[in-house]
PDB file of C-alpha atoms in Angstrom:
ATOM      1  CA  UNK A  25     -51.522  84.199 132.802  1.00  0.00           C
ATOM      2  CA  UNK A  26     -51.060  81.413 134.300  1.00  0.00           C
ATOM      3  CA  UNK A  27     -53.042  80.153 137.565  1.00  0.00           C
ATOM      4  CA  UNK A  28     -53.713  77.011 139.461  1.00  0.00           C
ATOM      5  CA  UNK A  29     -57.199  76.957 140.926  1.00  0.00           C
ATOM      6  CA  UNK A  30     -58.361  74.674 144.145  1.00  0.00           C
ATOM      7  CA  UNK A  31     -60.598  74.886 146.800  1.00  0.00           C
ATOM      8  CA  UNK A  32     -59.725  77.318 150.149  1.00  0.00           C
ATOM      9  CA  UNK A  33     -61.000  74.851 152.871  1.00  0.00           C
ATOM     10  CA  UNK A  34     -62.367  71.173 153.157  1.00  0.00           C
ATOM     11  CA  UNK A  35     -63.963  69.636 155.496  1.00  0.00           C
ATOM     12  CA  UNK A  36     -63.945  65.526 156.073  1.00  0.00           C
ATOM     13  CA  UNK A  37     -65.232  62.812 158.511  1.00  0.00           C
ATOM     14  CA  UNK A  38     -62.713  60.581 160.265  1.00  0.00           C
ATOM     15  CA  UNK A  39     -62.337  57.468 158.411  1.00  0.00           C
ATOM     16  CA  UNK A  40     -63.919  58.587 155.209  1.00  0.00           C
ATOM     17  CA  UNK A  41     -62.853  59.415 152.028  1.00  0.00           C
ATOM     18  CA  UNK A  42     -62.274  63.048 150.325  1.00  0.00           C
ATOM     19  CA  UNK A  43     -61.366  64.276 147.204  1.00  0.00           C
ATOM     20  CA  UNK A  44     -59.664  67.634 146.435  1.00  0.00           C
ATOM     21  CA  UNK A  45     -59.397  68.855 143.025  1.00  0.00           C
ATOM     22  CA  UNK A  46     -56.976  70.952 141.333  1.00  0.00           C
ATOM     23  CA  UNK A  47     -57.517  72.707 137.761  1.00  0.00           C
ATOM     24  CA  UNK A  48     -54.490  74.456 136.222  1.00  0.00           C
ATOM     25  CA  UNK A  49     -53.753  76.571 133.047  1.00  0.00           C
ATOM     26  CA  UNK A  50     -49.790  76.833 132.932  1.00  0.00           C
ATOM     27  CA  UNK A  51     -47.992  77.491 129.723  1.00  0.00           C
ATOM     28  CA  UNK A  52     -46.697  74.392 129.012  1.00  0.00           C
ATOM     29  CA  UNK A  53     -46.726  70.930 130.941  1.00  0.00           C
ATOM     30  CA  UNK A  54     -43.953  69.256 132.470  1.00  0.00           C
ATOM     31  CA  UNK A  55     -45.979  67.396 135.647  1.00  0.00           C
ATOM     32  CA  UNK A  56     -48.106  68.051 138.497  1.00  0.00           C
ATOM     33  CA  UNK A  57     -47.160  67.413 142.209  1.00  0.00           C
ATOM     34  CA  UNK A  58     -48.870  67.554 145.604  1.00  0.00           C
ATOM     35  CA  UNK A  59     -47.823  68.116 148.584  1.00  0.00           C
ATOM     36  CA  UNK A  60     -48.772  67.986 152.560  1.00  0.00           C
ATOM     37  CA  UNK A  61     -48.380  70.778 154.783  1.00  0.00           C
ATOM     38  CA  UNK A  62     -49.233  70.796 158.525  1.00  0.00           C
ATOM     39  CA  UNK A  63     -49.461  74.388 159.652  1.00  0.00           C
ATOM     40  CA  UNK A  64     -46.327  75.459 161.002  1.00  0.00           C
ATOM     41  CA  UNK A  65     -44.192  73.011 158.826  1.00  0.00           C
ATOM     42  CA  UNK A  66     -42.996  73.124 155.526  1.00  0.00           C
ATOM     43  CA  UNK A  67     -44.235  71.298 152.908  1.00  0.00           C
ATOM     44  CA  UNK A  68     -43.211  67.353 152.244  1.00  0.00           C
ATOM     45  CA  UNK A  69     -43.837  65.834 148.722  1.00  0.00           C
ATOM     46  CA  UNK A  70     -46.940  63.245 148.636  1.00  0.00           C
ATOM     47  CA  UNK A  71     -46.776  62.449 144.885  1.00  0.00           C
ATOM     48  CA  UNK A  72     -46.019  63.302 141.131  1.00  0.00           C
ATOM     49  CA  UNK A  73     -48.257  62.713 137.840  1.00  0.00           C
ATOM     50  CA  UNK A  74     -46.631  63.030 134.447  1.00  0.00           C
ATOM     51  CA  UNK A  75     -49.242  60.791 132.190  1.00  0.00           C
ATOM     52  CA  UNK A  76     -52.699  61.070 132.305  1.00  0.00           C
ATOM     53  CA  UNK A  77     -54.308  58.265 135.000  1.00  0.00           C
ATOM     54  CA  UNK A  78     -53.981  56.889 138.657  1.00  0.00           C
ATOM     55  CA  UNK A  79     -50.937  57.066 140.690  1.00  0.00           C
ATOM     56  CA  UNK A  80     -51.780  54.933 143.652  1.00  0.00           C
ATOM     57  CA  UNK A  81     -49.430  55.288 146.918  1.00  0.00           C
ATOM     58  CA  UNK A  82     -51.275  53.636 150.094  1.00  0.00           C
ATOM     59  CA  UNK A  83     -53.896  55.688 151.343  1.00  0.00           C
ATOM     60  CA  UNK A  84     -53.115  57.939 148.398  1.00  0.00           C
ATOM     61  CA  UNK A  85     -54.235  58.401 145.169  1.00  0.00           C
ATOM     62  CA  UNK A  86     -53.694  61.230 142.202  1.00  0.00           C
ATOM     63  CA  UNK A  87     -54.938  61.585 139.187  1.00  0.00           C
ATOM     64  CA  UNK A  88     -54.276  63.666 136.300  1.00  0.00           C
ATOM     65  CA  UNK A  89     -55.967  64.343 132.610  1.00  0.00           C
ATOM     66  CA  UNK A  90     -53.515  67.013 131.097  1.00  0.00           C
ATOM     67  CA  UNK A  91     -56.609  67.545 128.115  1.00  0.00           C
ATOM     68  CA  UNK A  92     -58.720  68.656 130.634  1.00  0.00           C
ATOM     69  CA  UNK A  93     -56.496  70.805 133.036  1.00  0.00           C
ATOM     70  CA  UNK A  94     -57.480  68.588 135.868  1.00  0.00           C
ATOM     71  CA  UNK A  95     -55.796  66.916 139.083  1.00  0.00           C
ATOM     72  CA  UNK A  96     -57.461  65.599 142.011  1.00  0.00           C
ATOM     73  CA  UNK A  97     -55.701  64.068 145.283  1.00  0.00           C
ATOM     74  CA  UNK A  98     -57.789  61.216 146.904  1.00  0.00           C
ATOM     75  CA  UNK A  99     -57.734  60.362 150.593  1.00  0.00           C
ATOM     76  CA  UNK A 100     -59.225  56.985 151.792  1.00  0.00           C
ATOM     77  CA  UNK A 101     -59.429  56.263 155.399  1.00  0.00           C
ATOM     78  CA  UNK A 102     -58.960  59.278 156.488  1.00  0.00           C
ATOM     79  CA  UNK A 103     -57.140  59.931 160.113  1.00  0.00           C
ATOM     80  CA  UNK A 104     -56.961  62.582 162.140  1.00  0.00           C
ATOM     81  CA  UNK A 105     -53.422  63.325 161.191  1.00  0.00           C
ATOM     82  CA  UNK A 106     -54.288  63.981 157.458  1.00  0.00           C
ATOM     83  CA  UNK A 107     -55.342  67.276 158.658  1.00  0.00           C
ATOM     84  CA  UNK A 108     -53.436  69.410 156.980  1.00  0.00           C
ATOM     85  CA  UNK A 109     -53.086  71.757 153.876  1.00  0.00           C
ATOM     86  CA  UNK A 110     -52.630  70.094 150.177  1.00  0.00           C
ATOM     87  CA  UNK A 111     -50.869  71.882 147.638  1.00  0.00           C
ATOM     88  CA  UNK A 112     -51.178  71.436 143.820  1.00  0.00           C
ATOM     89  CA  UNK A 113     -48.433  72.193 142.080  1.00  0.00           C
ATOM     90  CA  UNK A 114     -48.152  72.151 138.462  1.00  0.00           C
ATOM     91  CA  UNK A 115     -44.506  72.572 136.503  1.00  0.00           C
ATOM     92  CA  UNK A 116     -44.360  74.587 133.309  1.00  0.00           C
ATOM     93  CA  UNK A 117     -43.328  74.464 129.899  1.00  0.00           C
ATOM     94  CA  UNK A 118     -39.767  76.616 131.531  1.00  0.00           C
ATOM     95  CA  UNK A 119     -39.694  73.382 134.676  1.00  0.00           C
ATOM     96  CA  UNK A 120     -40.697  76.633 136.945  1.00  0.00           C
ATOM     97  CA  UNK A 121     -43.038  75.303 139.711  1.00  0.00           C
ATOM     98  CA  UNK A 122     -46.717  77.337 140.056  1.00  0.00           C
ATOM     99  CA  UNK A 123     -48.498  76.604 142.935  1.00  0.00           C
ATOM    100  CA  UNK A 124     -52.005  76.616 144.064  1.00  0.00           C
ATOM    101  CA  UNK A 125     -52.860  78.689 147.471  1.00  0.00           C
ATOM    102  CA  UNK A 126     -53.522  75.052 148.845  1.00  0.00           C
ATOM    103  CA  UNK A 127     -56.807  73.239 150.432  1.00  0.00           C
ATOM    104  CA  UNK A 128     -57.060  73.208 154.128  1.00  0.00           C
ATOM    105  CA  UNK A 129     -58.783  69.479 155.198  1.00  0.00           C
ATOM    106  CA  UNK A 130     -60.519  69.662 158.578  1.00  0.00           C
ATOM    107  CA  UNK A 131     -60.990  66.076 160.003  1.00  0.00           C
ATOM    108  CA  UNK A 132     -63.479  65.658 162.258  1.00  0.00           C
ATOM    109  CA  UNK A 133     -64.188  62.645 164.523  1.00  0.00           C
TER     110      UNK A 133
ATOM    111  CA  UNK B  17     -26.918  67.474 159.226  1.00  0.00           C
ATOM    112  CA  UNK B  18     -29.960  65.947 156.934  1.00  0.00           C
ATOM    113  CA  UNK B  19     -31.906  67.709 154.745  1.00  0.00           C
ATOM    114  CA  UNK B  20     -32.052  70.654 154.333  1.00  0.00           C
ATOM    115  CA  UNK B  21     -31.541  73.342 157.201  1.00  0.00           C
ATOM    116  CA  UNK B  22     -32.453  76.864 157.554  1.00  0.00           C
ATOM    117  CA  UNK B  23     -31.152  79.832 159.824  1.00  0.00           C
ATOM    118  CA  UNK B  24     -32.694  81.771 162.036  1.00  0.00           C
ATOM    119  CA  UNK B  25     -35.744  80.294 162.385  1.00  0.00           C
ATOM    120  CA  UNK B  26     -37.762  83.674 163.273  1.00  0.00           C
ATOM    121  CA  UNK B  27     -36.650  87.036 163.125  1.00  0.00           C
ATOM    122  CA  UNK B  28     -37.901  90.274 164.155  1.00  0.00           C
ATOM    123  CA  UNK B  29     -36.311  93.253 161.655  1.00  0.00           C
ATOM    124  CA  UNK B  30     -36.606  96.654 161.894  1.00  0.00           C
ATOM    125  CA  UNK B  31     -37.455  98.132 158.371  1.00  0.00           C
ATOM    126  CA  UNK B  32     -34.351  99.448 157.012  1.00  0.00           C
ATOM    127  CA  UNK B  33     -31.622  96.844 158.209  1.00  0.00           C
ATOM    128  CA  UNK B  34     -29.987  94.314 156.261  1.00  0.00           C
ATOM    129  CA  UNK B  35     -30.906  90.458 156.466  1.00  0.00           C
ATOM    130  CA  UNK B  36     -29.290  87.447 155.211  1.00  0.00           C
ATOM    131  CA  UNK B  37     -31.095  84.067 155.569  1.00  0.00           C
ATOM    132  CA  UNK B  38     -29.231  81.037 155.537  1.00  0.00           C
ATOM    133  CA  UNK B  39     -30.116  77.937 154.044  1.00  0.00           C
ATOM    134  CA  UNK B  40     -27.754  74.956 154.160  1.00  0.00           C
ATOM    135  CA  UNK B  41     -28.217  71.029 151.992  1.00  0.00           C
ATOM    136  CA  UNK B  42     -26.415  67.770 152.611  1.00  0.00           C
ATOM    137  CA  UNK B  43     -28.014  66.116 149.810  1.00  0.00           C
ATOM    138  CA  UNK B  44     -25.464  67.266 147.275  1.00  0.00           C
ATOM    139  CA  UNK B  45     -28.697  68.518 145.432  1.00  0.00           C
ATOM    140  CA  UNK B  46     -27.887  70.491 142.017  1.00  0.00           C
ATOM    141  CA  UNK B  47     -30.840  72.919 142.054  1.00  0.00           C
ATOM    142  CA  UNK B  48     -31.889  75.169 144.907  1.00  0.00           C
ATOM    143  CA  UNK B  49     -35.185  77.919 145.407  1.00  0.00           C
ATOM    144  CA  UNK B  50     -36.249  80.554 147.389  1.00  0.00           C
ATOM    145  CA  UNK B  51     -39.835  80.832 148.179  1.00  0.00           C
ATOM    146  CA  UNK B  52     -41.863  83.028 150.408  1.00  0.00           C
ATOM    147  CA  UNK B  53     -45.129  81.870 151.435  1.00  0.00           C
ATOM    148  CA  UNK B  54     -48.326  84.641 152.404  1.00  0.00           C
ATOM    149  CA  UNK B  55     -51.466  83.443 153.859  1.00  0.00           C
ATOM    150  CA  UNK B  56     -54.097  83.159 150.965  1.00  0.00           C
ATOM    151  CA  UNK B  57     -51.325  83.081 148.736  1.00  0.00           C
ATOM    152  CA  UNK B  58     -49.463  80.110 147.212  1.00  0.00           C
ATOM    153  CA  UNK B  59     -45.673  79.550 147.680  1.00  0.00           C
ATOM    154  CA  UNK B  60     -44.103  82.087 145.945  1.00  0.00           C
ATOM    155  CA  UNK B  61     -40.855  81.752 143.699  1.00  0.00           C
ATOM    156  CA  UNK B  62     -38.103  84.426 144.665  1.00  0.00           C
ATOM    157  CA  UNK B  63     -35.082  83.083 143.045  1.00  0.00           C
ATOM    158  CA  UNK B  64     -33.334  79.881 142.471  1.00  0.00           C
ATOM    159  CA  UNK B  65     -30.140  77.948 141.344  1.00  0.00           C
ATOM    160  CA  UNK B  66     -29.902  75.400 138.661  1.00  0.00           C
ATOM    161  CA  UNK B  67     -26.415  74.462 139.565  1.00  0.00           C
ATOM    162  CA  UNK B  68     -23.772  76.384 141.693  1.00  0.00           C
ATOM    163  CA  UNK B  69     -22.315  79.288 140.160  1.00  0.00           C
ATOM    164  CA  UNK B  70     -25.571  80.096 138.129  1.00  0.00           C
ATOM    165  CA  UNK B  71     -29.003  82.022 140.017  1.00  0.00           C
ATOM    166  CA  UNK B  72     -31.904  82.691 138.358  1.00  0.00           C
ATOM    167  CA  UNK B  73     -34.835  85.129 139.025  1.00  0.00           C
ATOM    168  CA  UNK B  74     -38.285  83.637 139.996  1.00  0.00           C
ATOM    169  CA  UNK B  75     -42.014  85.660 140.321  1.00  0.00           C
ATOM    170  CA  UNK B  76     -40.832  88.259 143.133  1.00  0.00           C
ATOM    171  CA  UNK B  77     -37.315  88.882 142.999  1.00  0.00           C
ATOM    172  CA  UNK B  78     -37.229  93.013 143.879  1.00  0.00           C
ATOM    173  CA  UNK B  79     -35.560  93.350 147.283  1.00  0.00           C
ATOM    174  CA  UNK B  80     -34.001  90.180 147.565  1.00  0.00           C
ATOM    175  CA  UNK B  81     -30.319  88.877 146.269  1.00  0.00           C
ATOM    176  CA  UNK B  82     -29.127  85.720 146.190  1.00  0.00           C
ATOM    177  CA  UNK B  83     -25.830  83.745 145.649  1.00  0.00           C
ATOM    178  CA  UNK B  84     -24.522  80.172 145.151  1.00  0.00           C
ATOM    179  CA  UNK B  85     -20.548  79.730 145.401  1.00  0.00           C
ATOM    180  CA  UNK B  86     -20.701  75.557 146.293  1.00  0.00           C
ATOM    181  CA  UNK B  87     -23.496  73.205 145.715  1.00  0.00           C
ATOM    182  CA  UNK B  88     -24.589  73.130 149.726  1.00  0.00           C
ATOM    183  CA  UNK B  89     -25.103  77.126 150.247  1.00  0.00           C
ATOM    184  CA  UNK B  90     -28.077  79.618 149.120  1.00  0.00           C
ATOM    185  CA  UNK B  91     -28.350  82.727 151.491  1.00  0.00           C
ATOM    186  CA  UNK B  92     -30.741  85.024 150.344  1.00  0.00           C
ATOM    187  CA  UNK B  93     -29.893  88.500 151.469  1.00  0.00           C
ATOM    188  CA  UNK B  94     -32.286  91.360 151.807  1.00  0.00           C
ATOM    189  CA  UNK B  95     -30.756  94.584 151.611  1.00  0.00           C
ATOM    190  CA  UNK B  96     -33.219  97.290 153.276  1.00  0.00           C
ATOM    191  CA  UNK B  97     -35.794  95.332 154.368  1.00  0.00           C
ATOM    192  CA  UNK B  98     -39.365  96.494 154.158  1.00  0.00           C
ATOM    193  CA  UNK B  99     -42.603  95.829 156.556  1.00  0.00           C
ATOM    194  CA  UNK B 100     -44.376  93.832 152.947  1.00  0.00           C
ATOM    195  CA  UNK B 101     -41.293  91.528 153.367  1.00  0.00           C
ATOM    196  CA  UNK B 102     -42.601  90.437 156.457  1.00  0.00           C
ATOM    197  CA  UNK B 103     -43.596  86.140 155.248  1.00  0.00           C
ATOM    198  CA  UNK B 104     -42.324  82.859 155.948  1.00  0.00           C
ATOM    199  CA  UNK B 105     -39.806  82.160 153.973  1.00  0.00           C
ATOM    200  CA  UNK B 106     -38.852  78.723 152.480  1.00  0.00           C
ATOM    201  CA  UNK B 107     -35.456  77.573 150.804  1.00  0.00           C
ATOM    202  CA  UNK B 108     -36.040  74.172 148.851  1.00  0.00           C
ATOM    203  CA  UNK B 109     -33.586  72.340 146.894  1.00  0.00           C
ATOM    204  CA  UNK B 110     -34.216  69.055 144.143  1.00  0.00           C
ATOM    205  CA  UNK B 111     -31.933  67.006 142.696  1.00  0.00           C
ATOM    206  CA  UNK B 112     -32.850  68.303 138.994  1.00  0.00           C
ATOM    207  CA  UNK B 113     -35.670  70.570 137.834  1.00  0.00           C
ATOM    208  CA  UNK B 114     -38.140  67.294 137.145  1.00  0.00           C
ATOM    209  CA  UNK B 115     -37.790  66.295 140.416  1.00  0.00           C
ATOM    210  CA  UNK B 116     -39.934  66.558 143.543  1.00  0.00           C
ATOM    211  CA  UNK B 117     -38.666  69.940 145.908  1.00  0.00           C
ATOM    212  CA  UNK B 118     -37.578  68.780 150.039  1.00  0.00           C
ATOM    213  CA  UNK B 119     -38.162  71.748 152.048  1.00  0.00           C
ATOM    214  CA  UNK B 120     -36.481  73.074 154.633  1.00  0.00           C
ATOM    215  CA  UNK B 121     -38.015  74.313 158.142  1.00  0.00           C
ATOM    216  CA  UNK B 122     -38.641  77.714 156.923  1.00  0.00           C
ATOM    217  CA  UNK B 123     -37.885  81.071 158.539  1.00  0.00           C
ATOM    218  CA  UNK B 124     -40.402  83.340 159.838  1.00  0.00           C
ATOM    219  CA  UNK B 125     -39.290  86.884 159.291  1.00  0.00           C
ATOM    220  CA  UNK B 126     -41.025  89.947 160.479  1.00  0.00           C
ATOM    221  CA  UNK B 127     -40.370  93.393 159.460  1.00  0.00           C
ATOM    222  CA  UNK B 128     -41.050  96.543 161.658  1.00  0.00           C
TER     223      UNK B 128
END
């Protein structure tokens, strides 16, 4: 089967950094996105990894080793606004889109 | 218009009746998807549309229909609805299949 695997609920300090991870088993790899979803909303696109490494995008960072399975989403400087759910996102070897259940942040001042 | 938009935004359905939700692009976007999102779940795939004229079926397609006769329009119709139908329901569209997905607003149905 196939299943994308990342943690129910985090919980962060204001102005600190967090790091939510995302492990995946898809058949077939054709990228991995993220997105931000503030409950209530629907979800808006935060970033896209293709290649293995560091996609840096202001306070945002992803990274992504397809040998290993392995995403994580990096938040630096964190505001009370980033609290929110993240979802991982990984397309398959058909370009169909499996998503995680998403990672609730809780900031707190 | 901009984006994407998405009528009703909630509904209240008695189980039984026949729904169509509306979902409307300006973006002149090629591919469009149905997804219906459960809490503790993630965003599930109902069906999409690679192009107009063409719909495909995603992870959950029993119960729902869907059709795409121009490039803007993607109603997804459900034809008896049932109470496990009751989710929020997002229609997403991209401008090709490696390409991030804009969401619309989402509708929240609820089935009686």
């Amino acid at each position: 089967g196939q299943n994308i695997d990342q943690p129910t609920e985090m919980t962060a300090t204001e102005g600190a950094i967090v790091q939510i991870n995302c492990t995946y088993q898809t058949s077939g790899f054709n990228g991995l996105f993220w997105y931000q979803q503030h409950a209530g909303e629907a979800p808006t696109f935060l970033s896209y990894n293709v290649l293995d490494g560091l996609e840096e995008k202001g306070r945002f960072s992803s990274f992504l080793s397809r040998s290993k399975g392995y995403s994580y989403l990096l938040l630096k400087e964190l505001q009370m606004k980033d609290s929110a759910s993240y979802l991982c996102a990984v397309k398959n070897g058909n370009y169909q889109l499996i998503w995680g259940a998403g990672t609730k942040l809780i900031i707190k001042p | 218009i901009a984006g994407i938009t998405q009528a009703p935004t909630s509904q209240i359905l008695a189980a039984g009746r026949r729904m169509t939700l509306r979902c409307t692009q300006d973006m002149r976007h090629n591919a469009m998807y149905w997804y219906r999102q459960d809490l503790g779940l993630g965003l599930r795939l109902i069906h999409y549309s690679n192009t107009a004229g063409t719909t495909g079926k995603g992870e959950v397609p029993d119960g729902y229909s869907v059709s795409r006769a121009n490039t803007d329009d993607f109603p997804l119709t459900l034809a008896s609805a049932v109470p496990s139908q009751t989710s929020v329901y997002f229609c997403a569209s991209s401008d090709s299949d490696t390409m991030e997905q804009f969401f619309g607003p989402g509708t929240r149905l609820t089935v009686l």
